[in-house]
Coordinates of C-alpha atoms in Angstrom, one line a residue:
Chain A
M9 CA 0.0 0.0 0.0
A10 CA 1.2 3.5 -0.8
D11 CA 1.6 6.0 2.0
P12 CA -1.7 7.9 2.1
V13 CA 0.0 11.2 2.7
S14 CA 1.9 11.0 -0.6
T15 CA -1.1 9.8 -2.6
P16 CA -2.2 12.8 -4.8
R17 CA -5.9 13.7 -4.6
R18 CA -7.7 12.5 -7.6
P19 CA -9.2 15.3 -9.6
F20 CA -13.0 15.6 -9.4
R21 CA -14.8 14.3 -12.4
W22 CA -18.4 15.2 -13.2
S23 CA -18.8 11.8 -15.0
A24 CA -18.2 10.2 -11.6
I25 CA -21.6 11.5 -10.4
L26 CA -23.2 9.8 -13.4
D27 CA -21.3 6.6 -12.8
H28 CA -22.3 6.5 -9.2
G29 CA -25.9 7.5 -9.9
V30 CA -26.3 4.5 -12.3
L31 CA -24.7 2.2 -9.7
I32 CA -26.8 3.5 -6.9
A33 CA -30.0 3.3 -8.9
G34 CA -29.2 -0.3 -9.9
A35 CA -28.5 -1.2 -6.3
L36 CA -31.8 0.3 -5.1
F37 CA -33.7 -1.4 -7.8
M38 CA -32.3 -4.8 -6.5
L39 CA -32.6 -4.0 -2.8
I40 CA -35.9 -2.2 -2.4
P41 CA -38.0 -5.3 -3.0
V42 CA -35.9 -7.2 -0.5
Y43 CA -36.4 -4.4 2.0
L44 CA -40.2 -4.3 1.3
A45 CA -40.4 -8.0 1.8
L46 CA -38.6 -7.6 5.1
T47 CA -40.8 -4.8 6.4
T48 CA -44.0 -6.3 5.2
A49 CA -43.1 -9.6 6.9
S50 CA -43.2 -7.7 10.2
H51 CA -46.9 -6.8 9.9
D52 CA -50.2 -8.5 10.6
K53 CA -52.0 -10.2 7.7
L54 CA -55.1 -8.0 8.1
L55 CA -53.1 -4.8 7.8
I56 CA -51.3 -6.1 4.7
Q57 CA -54.6 -7.1 3.2
R58 CA -56.0 -3.7 3.9
E59 CA -53.1 -1.4 3.0
G60 CA -50.7 -3.4 0.8
L61 CA -47.0 -3.4 1.1
Q62 CA -45.6 -1.7 4.2
W63 CA -42.5 0.6 4.2
G64 CA -42.1 0.7 8.0
F65 CA -41.4 -2.1 10.4
G66 CA -44.3 -3.5 12.4
D67 CA -44.4 -5.6 15.6
Q68 CA -45.4 -9.0 14.1
A69 CA -41.9 -10.1 12.8
G70 CA -41.4 -12.7 15.4
A71 CA -44.8 -14.2 15.0
N72 CA -44.6 -14.3 11.2
F73 CA -41.1 -15.8 11.1
S74 CA -41.9 -18.5 13.6
A75 CA -45.2 -19.3 11.8
A76 CA -43.3 -19.4 8.5
L77 CA -40.7 -21.8 9.9
F78 CA -42.7 -24.0 12.3
Q79 CA -46.4 -23.7 11.7
S80 CA -47.8 -26.6 9.6
G81 CA -49.4 -25.6 6.4
G82 CA -50.6 -26.9 3.1
F83 CA -53.7 -29.0 2.6
T84 CA -52.6 -31.9 4.6
G85 CA -51.0 -29.7 7.2
E86 CA -48.0 -31.8 7.4
I87 CA -45.3 -29.5 6.1
T88 CA -43.6 -26.7 7.9
G89 CA -41.1 -24.1 6.7
A90 CA -38.3 -25.9 8.4
T91 CA -39.1 -29.1 6.4
M92 CA -39.2 -27.1 3.2
L93 CA -35.9 -25.5 4.1
M94 CA -34.4 -29.0 4.6
N95 CA -35.8 -30.1 1.3
S96 CA -34.3 -27.2 -0.4
F97 CA -30.9 -27.9 1.1
I98 CA -31.1 -31.5 0.0
L99 CA -32.0 -30.4 -3.5
G100 CA -29.4 -27.6 -3.7
I101 CA -26.5 -29.6 -2.2
G102 CA -27.4 -32.9 -3.9
F103 CA -27.7 -31.1 -7.2
A104 CA -24.4 -29.2 -6.9
I105 CA -22.4 -32.2 -5.7
G106 CA -24.0 -34.5 -8.3
K107 CA -23.3 -32.1 -11.1
I108 CA -19.7 -31.5 -10.1
V109 CA -18.9 -35.2 -9.7
L110 CA -20.6 -36.1 -13.0
S111 CA -19.2 -33.2 -15.1
M112 CA -15.7 -33.6 -13.6
M113 CA -15.6 -37.3 -14.5
A114 CA -17.0 -36.6 -18.0
A115 CA -14.3 -33.9 -18.6
Y116 CA -11.6 -36.2 -17.3
A117 CA -12.7 -38.9 -19.8
I118 CA -12.8 -36.5 -22.6
V119 CA -9.4 -34.8 -21.9
Y120 CA -7.2 -37.6 -20.7
F121 CA -8.3 -40.7 -22.5
R122 CA -7.8 -41.5 -26.1
L123 CA -11.4 -42.1 -26.9
R124 CA -12.3 -42.6 -30.5
F125 CA -15.0 -40.0 -30.5
A126 CA -14.0 -37.8 -27.7
T127 CA -14.5 -34.5 -29.5
L128 CA -17.8 -35.7 -30.8
A129 CA -18.9 -36.7 -27.4
F130 CA -17.9 -33.4 -26.0
W131 CA -19.9 -31.5 -28.6
V132 CA -22.9 -33.7 -28.0
I133 CA -22.7 -32.9 -24.3
F134 CA -22.2 -29.3 -25.3
T135 CA -25.4 -29.2 -27.4
T136 CA -27.4 -30.2 -24.3
L137 CA -27.0 -26.5 -23.4
L138 CA -29.7 -26.0 -26.0
L139 CA -32.0 -28.4 -24.3
P140 CA -32.5 -27.3 -20.7
L141 CA -35.0 -29.3 -18.6
E142 CA -37.8 -26.9 -19.4
V143 CA -37.7 -28.0 -23.1
R144 CA -37.6 -31.7 -22.4
I145 CA -39.9 -31.5 -19.4
V146 CA -42.7 -33.8 -20.7
P147 CA -40.4 -36.7 -21.7
S148 CA -38.4 -36.3 -18.5
Y149 CA -41.5 -36.5 -16.5
E150 CA -42.5 -39.6 -18.4
V151 CA -39.2 -41.3 -17.6
I152 CA -39.1 -40.4 -13.9
Q153 CA -42.7 -41.4 -13.5
G154 CA -42.1 -44.6 -15.3
L155 CA -39.2 -45.4 -13.0
G156 CA -41.4 -44.8 -10.0
L157 CA -39.2 -42.0 -8.9
A158 CA -41.8 -39.3 -8.7
N159 CA -42.1 -37.9 -5.1
S160 CA -38.5 -38.9 -4.2
Y161 CA -35.3 -36.9 -3.8
T162 CA -33.7 -39.0 -6.5
G163 CA -36.5 -38.0 -9.0
L164 CA -36.1 -34.4 -7.9
I165 CA -32.3 -34.3 -8.4
V166 CA -31.2 -36.7 -11.1
P167 CA -32.9 -35.3 -14.2
L168 CA -31.3 -31.9 -13.5
L169 CA -27.8 -33.3 -13.2
A170 CA -26.3 -33.7 -16.7
S171 CA -24.5 -30.5 -17.1
A172 CA -22.8 -29.1 -20.2
T173 CA -21.6 -26.0 -18.3
G174 CA -19.8 -28.0 -15.7
T175 CA -18.2 -30.3 -18.2
F176 CA -17.1 -27.4 -20.3
F177 CA -15.5 -25.5 -17.4
F178 CA -13.7 -28.6 -16.2
R179 CA -12.6 -29.5 -19.7
Q180 CA -11.0 -26.1 -20.3
F181 CA -9.4 -26.3 -16.9
F182 CA -7.9 -29.8 -17.5
L183 CA -6.6 -28.7 -20.9
S184 CA -4.6 -26.0 -19.2
I185 CA -2.9 -28.4 -16.8
P186 CA 0.6 -29.0 -18.2
E187 CA 1.2 -32.3 -19.8
E188 CA 4.5 -32.7 -17.9
L189 CA 2.4 -33.1 -14.7
V190 CA 0.6 -36.0 -16.3
D191 CA 3.9 -37.5 -17.3
A192 CA 5.4 -37.0 -13.9
A193 CA 2.4 -38.7 -12.3
R194 CA 2.8 -41.7 -14.7
I195 CA 6.4 -42.1 -13.7
D196 CA 5.5 -41.7 -10.1
G197 CA 3.2 -44.7 -10.5
A198 CA -0.2 -42.9 -10.3
G199 CA -2.8 -44.8 -12.3
P200 CA -5.9 -43.1 -13.8
V201 CA -7.9 -43.2 -10.6
K202 CA -5.0 -42.1 -8.4
F203 CA -4.1 -39.3 -10.7
F204 CA -7.7 -38.1 -10.6
I205 CA -8.0 -38.2 -6.8
D206 CA -4.4 -37.2 -5.9
I207 CA -3.7 -34.6 -8.5
L208 CA -6.7 -33.4 -10.5
V209 CA -9.2 -33.0 -7.7
P210 CA -6.9 -31.0 -5.4
L211 CA -5.7 -28.9 -8.3
S212 CA -9.4 -28.2 -9.2
R213 CA -10.5 -27.2 -5.8
T214 CA -11.1 -23.5 -6.5
M215 CA -12.8 -24.5 -9.7
I216 CA -15.0 -26.9 -7.8
A217 CA -15.9 -24.3 -5.2
A218 CA -16.9 -21.8 -7.9
I219 CA -19.1 -24.3 -9.7
F220 CA -20.5 -25.5 -6.4
I221 CA -21.8 -22.0 -5.7
I222 CA -23.3 -21.5 -9.1
M223 CA -25.0 -24.9 -9.1
Y224 CA -26.1 -24.7 -5.5
V225 CA -27.9 -21.4 -6.1
Y226 CA -29.3 -22.7 -9.4
G227 CA -30.6 -25.8 -7.7
W228 CA -32.0 -23.9 -4.8
N229 CA -34.0 -21.7 -7.1
Q230 CA -35.5 -24.5 -9.1
Y231 CA -39.2 -24.1 -9.4
L232 CA -40.8 -25.8 -12.4
W233 CA -39.3 -29.3 -12.0
P234 CA -40.0 -29.6 -8.2
T235 CA -43.5 -28.4 -8.8
L236 CA -44.1 -31.1 -11.4
I237 CA -42.4 -34.0 -9.8
T238 CA -43.4 -33.6 -6.2
T239 CA -47.0 -33.9 -5.3
E240 CA -46.5 -35.0 -1.7
E241 CA -46.2 -31.9 0.4
G242 CA -43.5 -33.5 2.6
L243 CA -41.1 -33.1 -0.4
F244 CA -42.0 -29.5 -1.2
T245 CA -39.1 -27.0 -1.5
L246 CA -39.1 -23.5 -0.1
V247 CA -39.4 -21.7 -3.4
R248 CA -42.4 -23.8 -4.1
G249 CA -43.8 -23.6 -0.6
I250 CA -44.0 -19.8 -0.6
R251 CA -46.6 -19.9 -3.2
Q252 CA -48.4 -22.8 -1.5
I253 CA -49.0 -20.7 1.6
V254 CA -50.7 -17.9 -0.2
Q255 CA -52.6 -20.2 -2.5
A256 CA -53.9 -22.6 0.2
M257 CA -55.1 -19.7 2.3
A258 CA -56.7 -17.9 -0.6
E259 CA -58.6 -21.0 -1.9
G260 CA -59.7 -21.7 1.6
S261 CA -61.5 -18.3 1.5
E262 CA -59.3 -17.1 4.3
I263 CA -57.2 -14.0 4.2
P264 CA -53.9 -15.0 2.6
D265 CA -51.1 -14.9 5.2
Y266 CA -48.9 -12.5 3.3
G267 CA -46.7 -11.7 6.3
R268 CA -45.8 -15.3 6.6
A269 CA -45.2 -15.7 2.9
M270 CA -42.9 -12.7 3.0
A271 CA -41.1 -14.1 6.0
L272 CA -40.6 -17.4 4.2
A273 CA -39.3 -15.6 1.1
I274 CA -36.7 -13.9 3.3
V275 CA -35.7 -17.2 4.8
A276 CA -35.4 -18.7 1.3
M277 CA -33.0 -16.0 0.3
I278 CA -30.6 -16.4 3.2
P279 CA -28.8 -19.6 2.5
P280 CA -27.7 -18.7 -1.1
V281 CA -26.7 -15.3 0.1
V282 CA -24.6 -16.7 2.9
I283 CA -22.9 -19.2 0.6
V284 CA -22.1 -16.6 -2.1
I285 CA -20.8 -14.1 0.5
T286 CA -18.6 -16.6 2.4
C287 CA -17.3 -18.3 -0.7
Q288 CA -16.8 -15.1 -2.7
S289 CA -13.0 -15.2 -2.7
W290 CA -13.0 -18.8 -3.8
F291 CA -15.5 -18.0 -6.4
V292 CA -13.4 -15.3 -8.0
K293 CA -10.2 -17.3 -7.7
G294 CA -11.8 -20.3 -9.3
L295 CA -12.9 -18.5 -12.3
T296 CA -9.9 -16.3 -12.8
E297 CA -6.7 -17.8 -11.6
S298 CA -5.2 -21.2 -11.0
D299 CA -2.1 -22.2 -9.0
K300 CA -0.6 -24.5 -11.5
Chain B
M27 CA 26.7 -54.9 -18.3
A28 CA 24.9 -52.2 -20.2
Q29 CA 22.4 -50.3 -18.2
L30 CA 20.4 -49.3 -21.3
S31 CA 20.6 -50.8 -24.7
V32 CA 18.5 -50.5 -27.8
E33 CA 18.3 -52.3 -31.1
H34 CA 16.8 -50.9 -34.2
L35 CA 14.7 -48.6 -32.1
S36 CA 12.5 -46.3 -34.1
K37 CA 9.4 -44.1 -33.7
T38 CA 6.8 -43.4 -36.4
Y39 CA 3.7 -41.4 -35.5
P40 CA 0.3 -42.6 -36.8
N41 CA 0.3 -39.6 -39.2
G42 CA 3.4 -41.1 -40.9
V43 CA 6.0 -38.7 -39.5
T44 CA 9.1 -40.5 -38.5
A45 CA 10.5 -38.9 -35.3
L46 CA 13.3 -41.4 -34.8
H47 CA 15.0 -43.5 -37.5
P48 CA 16.2 -46.9 -36.5
C49 CA 19.2 -46.7 -34.2
D50 CA 21.3 -48.9 -32.0
F51 CA 23.3 -48.0 -28.9
A52 CA 24.2 -49.1 -25.4
I53 CA 24.8 -47.0 -22.4
E54 CA 27.1 -48.4 -19.7
R55 CA 26.5 -48.3 -15.9
G56 CA 27.3 -44.9 -14.4
E57 CA 27.7 -43.1 -17.7
F58 CA 26.4 -39.6 -18.3
V59 CA 25.1 -39.4 -21.8
V60 CA 23.9 -36.2 -23.4
L61 CA 21.5 -36.1 -26.3
V62 CA 22.0 -32.9 -28.1
G63 CA 20.5 -31.4 -31.3
P64 CA 18.3 -28.6 -32.6
S65 CA 14.6 -28.5 -31.9
G66 CA 12.6 -31.2 -33.5
C67 CA 15.6 -33.5 -34.0
G68 CA 14.0 -36.3 -32.0
K69 CA 16.0 -36.1 -28.9
S70 CA 13.1 -35.6 -26.6
T71 CA 11.1 -38.3 -28.3
L72 CA 14.0 -40.7 -27.7
L73 CA 14.1 -39.7 -24.1
R74 CA 10.3 -40.1 -23.7
M75 CA 10.6 -43.5 -25.3
I76 CA 13.2 -44.5 -22.7
A77 CA 10.8 -43.2 -20.0
G78 CA 7.9 -45.2 -21.5
L79 CA 5.9 -42.0 -22.1
E80 CA 6.0 -42.7 -25.9
D81 CA 5.3 -46.0 -27.5
I82 CA 8.0 -47.8 -29.4
S83 CA 7.2 -48.3 -33.0
S84 CA 9.7 -51.0 -33.7
G85 CA 12.9 -52.4 -32.2
Q86 CA 13.8 -53.4 -28.7
M87 CA 14.8 -51.6 -25.6
R88 CA 16.4 -53.1 -22.5
I89 CA 17.0 -51.6 -19.1
E90 CA 19.3 -53.7 -17.0
D91 CA 18.8 -56.7 -19.4
R92 CA 15.1 -56.6 -19.1
V93 CA 13.1 -55.9 -22.3
V94 CA 10.9 -52.9 -21.4
N95 CA 9.0 -52.2 -24.6
H96 CA 5.7 -52.7 -23.0
V97 CA 6.5 -51.9 -19.4
E98 CA 4.7 -49.0 -17.8
P99 CA 6.9 -45.9 -16.9
A100 CA 6.4 -46.5 -13.2
E101 CA 7.8 -50.1 -13.5
R102 CA 10.9 -49.2 -15.6
D103 CA 13.0 -48.2 -12.6
I104 CA 13.7 -44.8 -14.0
A105 CA 13.3 -41.2 -12.7
M106 CA 12.8 -38.2 -14.8
V107 CA 13.5 -34.5 -14.3
F108 CA 11.3 -32.2 -16.5
Q109 CA 12.0 -28.9 -18.2
N110 CA 9.2 -27.1 -16.2
Y111 CA 10.0 -29.2 -13.1
A112 CA 6.5 -30.7 -13.2
L113 CA 6.1 -30.5 -9.4
Y114 CA 2.7 -31.1 -7.9
P115 CA 1.6 -27.5 -7.0
H116 CA -0.7 -28.5 -4.2
M117 CA 1.8 -30.7 -2.4
T118 CA 4.6 -29.6 -0.1
V119 CA 8.2 -30.3 -1.1
Y120 CA 8.2 -33.3 1.2
R121 CA 5.1 -34.8 -0.3
N122 CA 6.3 -34.1 -3.8
M123 CA 9.5 -36.1 -3.2
A124 CA 7.6 -38.8 -1.3
Y125 CA 4.7 -39.3 -3.7
G126 CA 6.4 -41.7 -6.1
I127 CA 7.7 -44.1 -3.5
R128 CA 4.5 -43.8 -1.5
N129 CA 2.7 -45.2 -4.5
R130 CA 5.1 -48.1 -4.4
R131 CA 4.1 -48.9 -0.8
V132 CA 7.5 -48.2 0.7
P133 CA 7.2 -48.2 4.5
A134 CA 6.7 -44.8 6.0
A135 CA 9.9 -44.8 8.0
E136 CA 12.0 -45.6 4.9
I137 CA 10.2 -42.9 2.9
D138 CA 11.0 -40.4 5.6
R139 CA 14.6 -41.4 5.7
K140 CA 15.0 -41.2 2.0
V141 CA 13.3 -37.9 1.6
R142 CA 15.4 -36.3 4.4
D143 CA 18.6 -37.7 3.0
A144 CA 17.8 -36.3 -0.4
A145 CA 16.8 -33.0 1.0
Q146 CA 20.0 -32.8 3.0
M147 CA 22.0 -33.6 -0.1
L148 CA 20.3 -30.8 -2.0
N149 CA 20.1 -28.2 0.8
L150 CA 16.4 -28.4 0.8
T151 CA 15.8 -29.4 4.4
E152 CA 14.5 -26.1 5.6
Y153 CA 12.0 -26.0 2.6
L154 CA 10.4 -29.3 3.1
D155 CA 7.1 -27.8 4.3
R156 CA 6.8 -25.2 1.6
R157 CA 4.8 -25.4 -1.6
P158 CA 6.6 -25.2 -5.0
A159 CA 5.1 -21.8 -5.6
Q160 CA 7.1 -20.4 -2.6
L161 CA 10.4 -21.6 -4.1
S162 CA 12.8 -20.0 -6.6
G163 CA 13.4 -21.6 -10.0
G164 CA 16.7 -23.2 -8.8
Q165 CA 15.1 -24.6 -5.7
R166 CA 12.2 -26.1 -7.7
Q167 CA 14.8 -27.7 -9.9
R168 CA 16.4 -29.2 -6.9
V169 CA 13.1 -30.5 -5.7
A170 CA 12.6 -32.2 -9.0
M171 CA 16.1 -33.7 -8.7
G172 CA 15.2 -34.8 -5.2
R173 CA 12.1 -36.5 -6.4
A174 CA 14.3 -38.4 -8.8
I175 CA 17.0 -39.3 -6.2
V176 CA 14.4 -40.6 -3.7
R177 CA 13.3 -43.2 -6.2
D178 CA 16.8 -44.6 -6.3
P179 CA 16.4 -45.6 -10.0
A180 CA 18.6 -47.5 -12.5
L181 CA 18.4 -44.6 -14.8
F182 CA 18.0 -40.8 -14.5
L183 CA 16.4 -39.0 -17.4
F184 CA 16.7 -35.2 -17.8
D185 CA 14.6 -33.3 -20.2
E186 CA 16.3 -29.9 -20.7
P187 CA 16.2 -29.3 -17.0
L188 CA 18.1 -26.1 -17.0
S189 CA 16.5 -24.2 -19.9
N190 CA 14.2 -22.2 -17.6
L191 CA 17.0 -20.9 -15.4
D192 CA 19.0 -17.7 -15.9
A193 CA 22.5 -18.0 -17.2
K194 CA 24.3 -17.7 -13.9
L195 CA 22.1 -20.3 -12.1
R196 CA 22.4 -22.6 -15.1
N197 CA 26.2 -22.7 -14.8
Q198 CA 25.9 -23.4 -11.2
M199 CA 23.2 -26.1 -11.5
R200 CA 25.2 -27.7 -14.4
I201 CA 28.1 -28.3 -12.0
E202 CA 25.7 -29.4 -9.2
I203 CA 23.9 -32.0 -11.4
R204 CA 27.2 -33.4 -12.6
A205 CA 28.7 -33.6 -9.1
L206 CA 25.6 -35.3 -7.8
Q207 CA 25.5 -37.8 -10.6
Q208 CA 29.1 -38.7 -10.1
R209 CA 28.5 -39.0 -6.4
L210 CA 25.5 -41.3 -6.8
G211 CA 26.9 -43.1 -9.8
V212 CA 23.5 -43.3 -11.5
T213 CA 23.4 -43.8 -15.2
S214 CA 22.0 -40.7 -16.8
V215 CA 20.5 -39.6 -20.1
Y216 CA 20.3 -35.8 -20.4
V217 CA 18.6 -34.0 -23.2
T218 CA 19.6 -30.5 -24.2
H219 CA 19.8 -28.2 -27.2
D220 CA 22.7 -26.3 -25.6
Q221 CA 26.0 -27.6 -26.9
I222 CA 27.9 -26.0 -24.0
E223 CA 25.9 -28.2 -21.6
A224 CA 26.6 -31.2 -23.7
M225 CA 30.3 -30.5 -23.9
T226 CA 30.8 -29.8 -20.2
M227 CA 28.6 -32.5 -18.7
A228 CA 28.8 -35.5 -20.9
D229 CA 30.9 -38.7 -20.7
R230 CA 29.5 -39.3 -24.2
I231 CA 27.5 -37.1 -26.5
F232 CA 24.9 -38.3 -29.0
V233 CA 24.5 -35.6 -31.6
M234 CA 21.1 -35.9 -33.2
N235 CA 19.6 -34.3 -36.3
A236 CA 16.3 -34.9 -38.2
G237 CA 15.5 -38.1 -36.3
R238 CA 18.9 -39.6 -36.7
I239 CA 21.9 -40.0 -34.4
E240 CA 24.6 -38.3 -36.4
Q241 CA 27.5 -39.1 -34.1
I242 CA 28.2 -40.8 -30.8
G243 CA 31.5 -39.9 -29.0
T244 CA 33.2 -38.3 -26.2
P245 CA 33.1 -34.5 -26.1
A246 CA 36.7 -34.4 -27.4
E247 CA 36.0 -36.8 -30.3
I248 CA 32.9 -34.9 -31.2
Y249 CA 34.8 -31.6 -31.2
H250 CA 38.0 -32.7 -32.9
R251 CA 36.6 -35.3 -35.3
P252 CA 33.1 -34.4 -36.2
A253 CA 31.4 -37.1 -38.3
S254 CA 29.5 -34.7 -40.5
T255 CA 29.2 -31.1 -41.5
F256 CA 26.1 -30.9 -39.3
V257 CA 28.0 -32.0 -36.2
A258 CA 30.9 -29.7 -37.1
S259 CA 28.6 -26.7 -37.4
F260 CA 26.4 -27.5 -34.4
M261 CA 29.1 -28.3 -31.8
G262 CA 31.5 -25.5 -30.8
A263 CA 31.0 -21.8 -30.4
P264 CA 31.9 -20.1 -32.6
P265 CA 31.2 -23.0 -35.0
M266 CA 33.7 -24.6 -37.3
N267 CA 34.4 -22.8 -40.5
L268 CA 33.1 -24.8 -43.5
L269 CA 34.7 -23.9 -46.8
R270 CA 33.3 -25.2 -50.1
G271 CA 35.8 -26.5 -52.7
H272 CA 36.8 -29.5 -54.7
G273 CA 39.7 -32.0 -54.8
T274 CA 42.7 -31.5 -57.0
G275 CA 43.8 -35.2 -56.9
T276 CA 47.1 -34.2 -55.4
G277 CA 46.3 -34.0 -51.8
A278 CA 45.0 -30.5 -51.9
V279 CA 41.7 -28.6 -51.9
M280 CA 40.9 -25.9 -54.4
L281 CA 38.5 -23.6 -52.6
S282 CA 35.7 -22.1 -54.7
G283 CA 37.3 -18.6 -54.3
G284 CA 40.4 -19.9 -56.1
L285 CA 42.7 -20.5 -53.1
Q286 CA 44.5 -23.9 -53.0
L287 CA 45.3 -25.5 -49.6
D288 CA 47.6 -28.5 -49.1
L289 CA 46.3 -31.3 -46.9
P290 CA 47.9 -34.4 -45.4
M291 CA 45.3 -36.7 -47.1
P292 CA 44.4 -37.7 -50.6
T293 CA 41.7 -35.8 -52.4
D294 CA 39.9 -37.2 -55.5
A295 CA 40.2 -34.8 -58.4
G296 CA 37.1 -32.9 -59.1
R297 CA 35.1 -34.2 -56.1
D298 CA 33.0 -31.7 -54.2
L299 CA 34.5 -31.2 -50.8
V300 CA 33.9 -29.2 -47.6
L301 CA 36.9 -28.2 -45.6
G302 CA 36.4 -27.7 -41.9
L303 CA 38.7 -25.5 -39.9
R304 CA 38.1 -24.6 -36.2
P305 CA 38.4 -20.8 -35.6
E306 CA 40.8 -21.4 -32.7
D307 CA 43.1 -23.7 -34.8
M308 CA 43.9 -20.8 -37.0
R309 CA 46.7 -18.4 -36.1
L310 CA 47.8 -15.0 -37.5
S311 CA 51.2 -15.1 -38.9
P312 CA 52.8 -12.5 -41.2
D313 CA 54.2 -15.0 -43.6
G314 CA 51.2 -17.4 -43.5
P315 CA 50.0 -18.9 -46.8
I316 CA 46.4 -17.7 -46.5
R317 CA 45.0 -14.2 -47.1
F318 CA 42.2 -13.3 -44.7
D319 CA 40.2 -10.1 -45.1
I320 CA 39.1 -9.0 -41.5
Q321 CA 35.9 -7.0 -41.5
I322 CA 34.5 -7.1 -38.0
V323 CA 36.3 -7.7 -34.7
E324 CA 34.2 -9.1 -31.7
E325 CA 35.7 -8.7 -28.3
L326 CA 34.7 -11.5 -25.9
G327 CA 37.2 -10.7 -23.2
A328 CA 39.3 -13.8 -23.0
T329 CA 39.3 -14.2 -26.8
R330 CA 38.7 -12.0 -29.8
L331 CA 36.8 -13.1 -32.8
L332 CA 37.8 -11.9 -36.2
H333 CA 35.1 -12.2 -38.8
G334 CA 35.8 -11.7 -42.5
Q335 CA 36.3 -13.3 -45.9
L336 CA 38.7 -16.1 -46.9
S337 CA 38.8 -17.0 -50.5
E338 CA 35.5 -15.2 -51.0
Q339 CA 33.8 -17.3 -48.2
P340 CA 32.8 -16.1 -44.8
F341 CA 35.3 -17.1 -42.2
T342 CA 36.0 -16.6 -38.5
V343 CA 39.2 -16.8 -36.5
A344 CA 39.5 -16.8 -32.8
V345 CA 42.6 -15.3 -31.3
S346 CA 43.7 -14.9 -27.7
K347 CA 43.2 -11.5 -26.0
E348 CA 47.0 -10.8 -26.3
T349 CA 46.9 -10.9 -30.1
Q350 CA 46.2 -7.5 -31.5
A351 CA 44.1 -7.4 -34.7
G352 CA 41.9 -4.9 -36.5
P353 CA 40.0 -4.7 -39.8
G354 CA 42.2 -5.1 -42.9
I355 CA 44.2 -7.8 -44.6
A356 CA 46.0 -10.4 -42.5
R357 CA 47.8 -13.6 -43.2
L358 CA 46.8 -17.0 -41.6
A359 CA 48.4 -20.3 -41.0
F360 CA 47.2 -23.6 -39.6
A361 CA 48.5 -27.0 -38.7
P362 CA 47.1 -29.3 -41.6
D363 CA 46.3 -32.1 -39.2
T364 CA 43.6 -30.0 -37.5
A365 CA 41.6 -29.7 -40.7
S366 CA 38.5 -31.9 -41.2
L367 CA 37.4 -32.9 -44.7
F368 CA 33.8 -33.7 -45.6
C369 CA 32.0 -35.0 -48.6
G370 CA 30.5 -32.0 -50.4
Q371 CA 27.3 -33.8 -51.3
K372 CA 26.4 -35.9 -48.3
G373 CA 28.3 -34.1 -45.6
H374 CA 30.0 -37.1 -44.0
R375 CA 33.6 -37.0 -42.9
L376 CA 36.2 -38.4 -45.2

C-alpha cells in the first residue's frame, strides 16, 4: 500500500456522479423489493390485506417468522417451513455435488483418455445446453414417473444433473494443466484413478468451489421441476412452498397470510446469500486464476 | 553390463511422420550421456521412449537386461526431471518427493529417511514444508532432482532441465547436477539443445539431427573429429568454418574462391569437398599462406573473434586477447592435421 500522505488527490470528475448514480439506482432497484419483503413480513396479515406493502417495520416479525418456519401448512397440514428448508438444502447440495462429480468425470474422460469419438462426445454434451430441462420436461416427467421416482429426492435431483456447463468448465481447466504433470504422475506410478484423486481433484478445488456456488444457487431456485415431480407436500421445497402458503389460504377463502409468505421468502433468500458471500473469494479465484 | 541398450529402435507417429529413424546404442553403468541437437531432432522423443511415455514403433529396448518395450513408466526403474519441473503444486516439497515411493508402498519410516537424505544432499531441508510456488526456480529444480533421487532408480532421465533458469544459475546447476550424478553413480541420459551443456557435462554425447543419431562420441571426439558437417557446425562456439571447394587429386583442396590449400590426405580430383577449420586452430602469422580479409572484430574478453572473408567465403578466426588485430588484410596459417574434410554432397567425414 502506498503511503496515504503521498497519494495525490484524484481530480474531481463530473462523470463520476453519473457513474455512481447509475450504480446506486441499480442497487436500489435490486434491494428495495428485499427491503419491502422484510418490512411487510413484520406486519399483521389483516393490515397487509387492507393497506398493501408496508414501508415501515411493524411488531409481528417474530410471529410471522416462527409461523413461516414452524407452523404446519398446506392442505394436509404436514409441512412446515423448516421441512421445506431442509428439502431445499437437499436439492441444492445434492444437485451441486452430483453435477460436479458427473461433469468432472466426464471432462476427465474427454481430456485424458484417447477415446475414439472424444471430440464428438464433447460436442454432443455441449449441445445439451440448447436443451434445458424446461424444453424436455414432458419426456423427462414420463421417464421419472415410469421409473417410479416421482415424489422422491432422486427424482427431484437426477434429471437436472447432466451439465454441459460444468463439463465445459472442467474440460477447459484440465486442458490448461501442463502435460508434464501427467507424465510425472505416470512415472510416479499414479494410475488413472490415483491421478484423478491425488492430483486433479486438489488442483481443481477452487474451480470446484466456484461451480458448487453457481450450481447450489441454481438448484435452490429450481421451481418448475420440483412443482411437477413432487405432489407429496412432505417433499416441497421452499421456493415452491411460498406460493403454496398464499394459494392454500386464498382458496380456503381465508385472508392469505402475506406476512408469513414474505417471511418465508426472506428465509429462502438467506442460504444462497450466505454461501455466495462466504465463498466469494474462492469463487473469484476459481474463475480467474489457478495455481498450477 | 549395459544399463540401457536399444536395437533398431524407431518411432513413427500414426500420421506417418518418423520422429526417430532406427538406431542402436548401449549406455554403460554410471555413464552420463547427453542427447544434443536442434529443436525437432527427435532427442526428446527418444528420451520419452526410454521413459515409457511414448510407444516404441519398432525395435527393442532393454534396461538392465530386461526388455521394457511394453513396461509402464512406473515399472521401468527410471526417474525423470522435467523442463518445467512438473512439481505437484498442491503438495509440499516433502510430499512431492515422497509421492512416487509412497505409491510403491514403501514403508513410511523408509520414505521419511530417503526424503530427508535427499533434502540434505540438495540443501532443501528447511524448505520441506513449503509449496513449490514459494520456491525460486533453482530450488524447484532441486526438488525435481530430489524426487528423482528418492526413487533410487537404475536410470536418471533429464529433459532440458536447465533451460528455464537464468545463465548464472544454469552454470551453477550444471556443476551441481554433474557432481551429484558422479557421487550417486547413477546412469543418466540428459537432453539439451545447448552444446555447452553437452560438452561440459557428458561422458559421451549423442548428436542428433532430423530423427537420426549423427555421431556418438566423447566431447573431445565430437569436437575434434566431427562425423559430419552438421556436427561440425552444431558443436562449438563459434562453430567450425566450413569452406566449399573441390579436390585436386594431389592432396590439396581448391576452394571455390580460387585458393589452394595442401592437406595431409588424398583428395579425389574434381570431387566436391567441404573443408572444416576450427576458428581457434587458425593463427595469425605475417608469412602465413592464407590471405584473410578481416571485416569485424568481436571482443569476448578472453578471446577475440575476427570475422571476415577467406577466398570469398565467410570465415571466423578466434585469437587470444593478447593478439592485436583490426580490420584489414591479415595472413593466416594452420596445422594441416587440425583440418577436417567432408563430402560436399552428403556431408559425411572423409
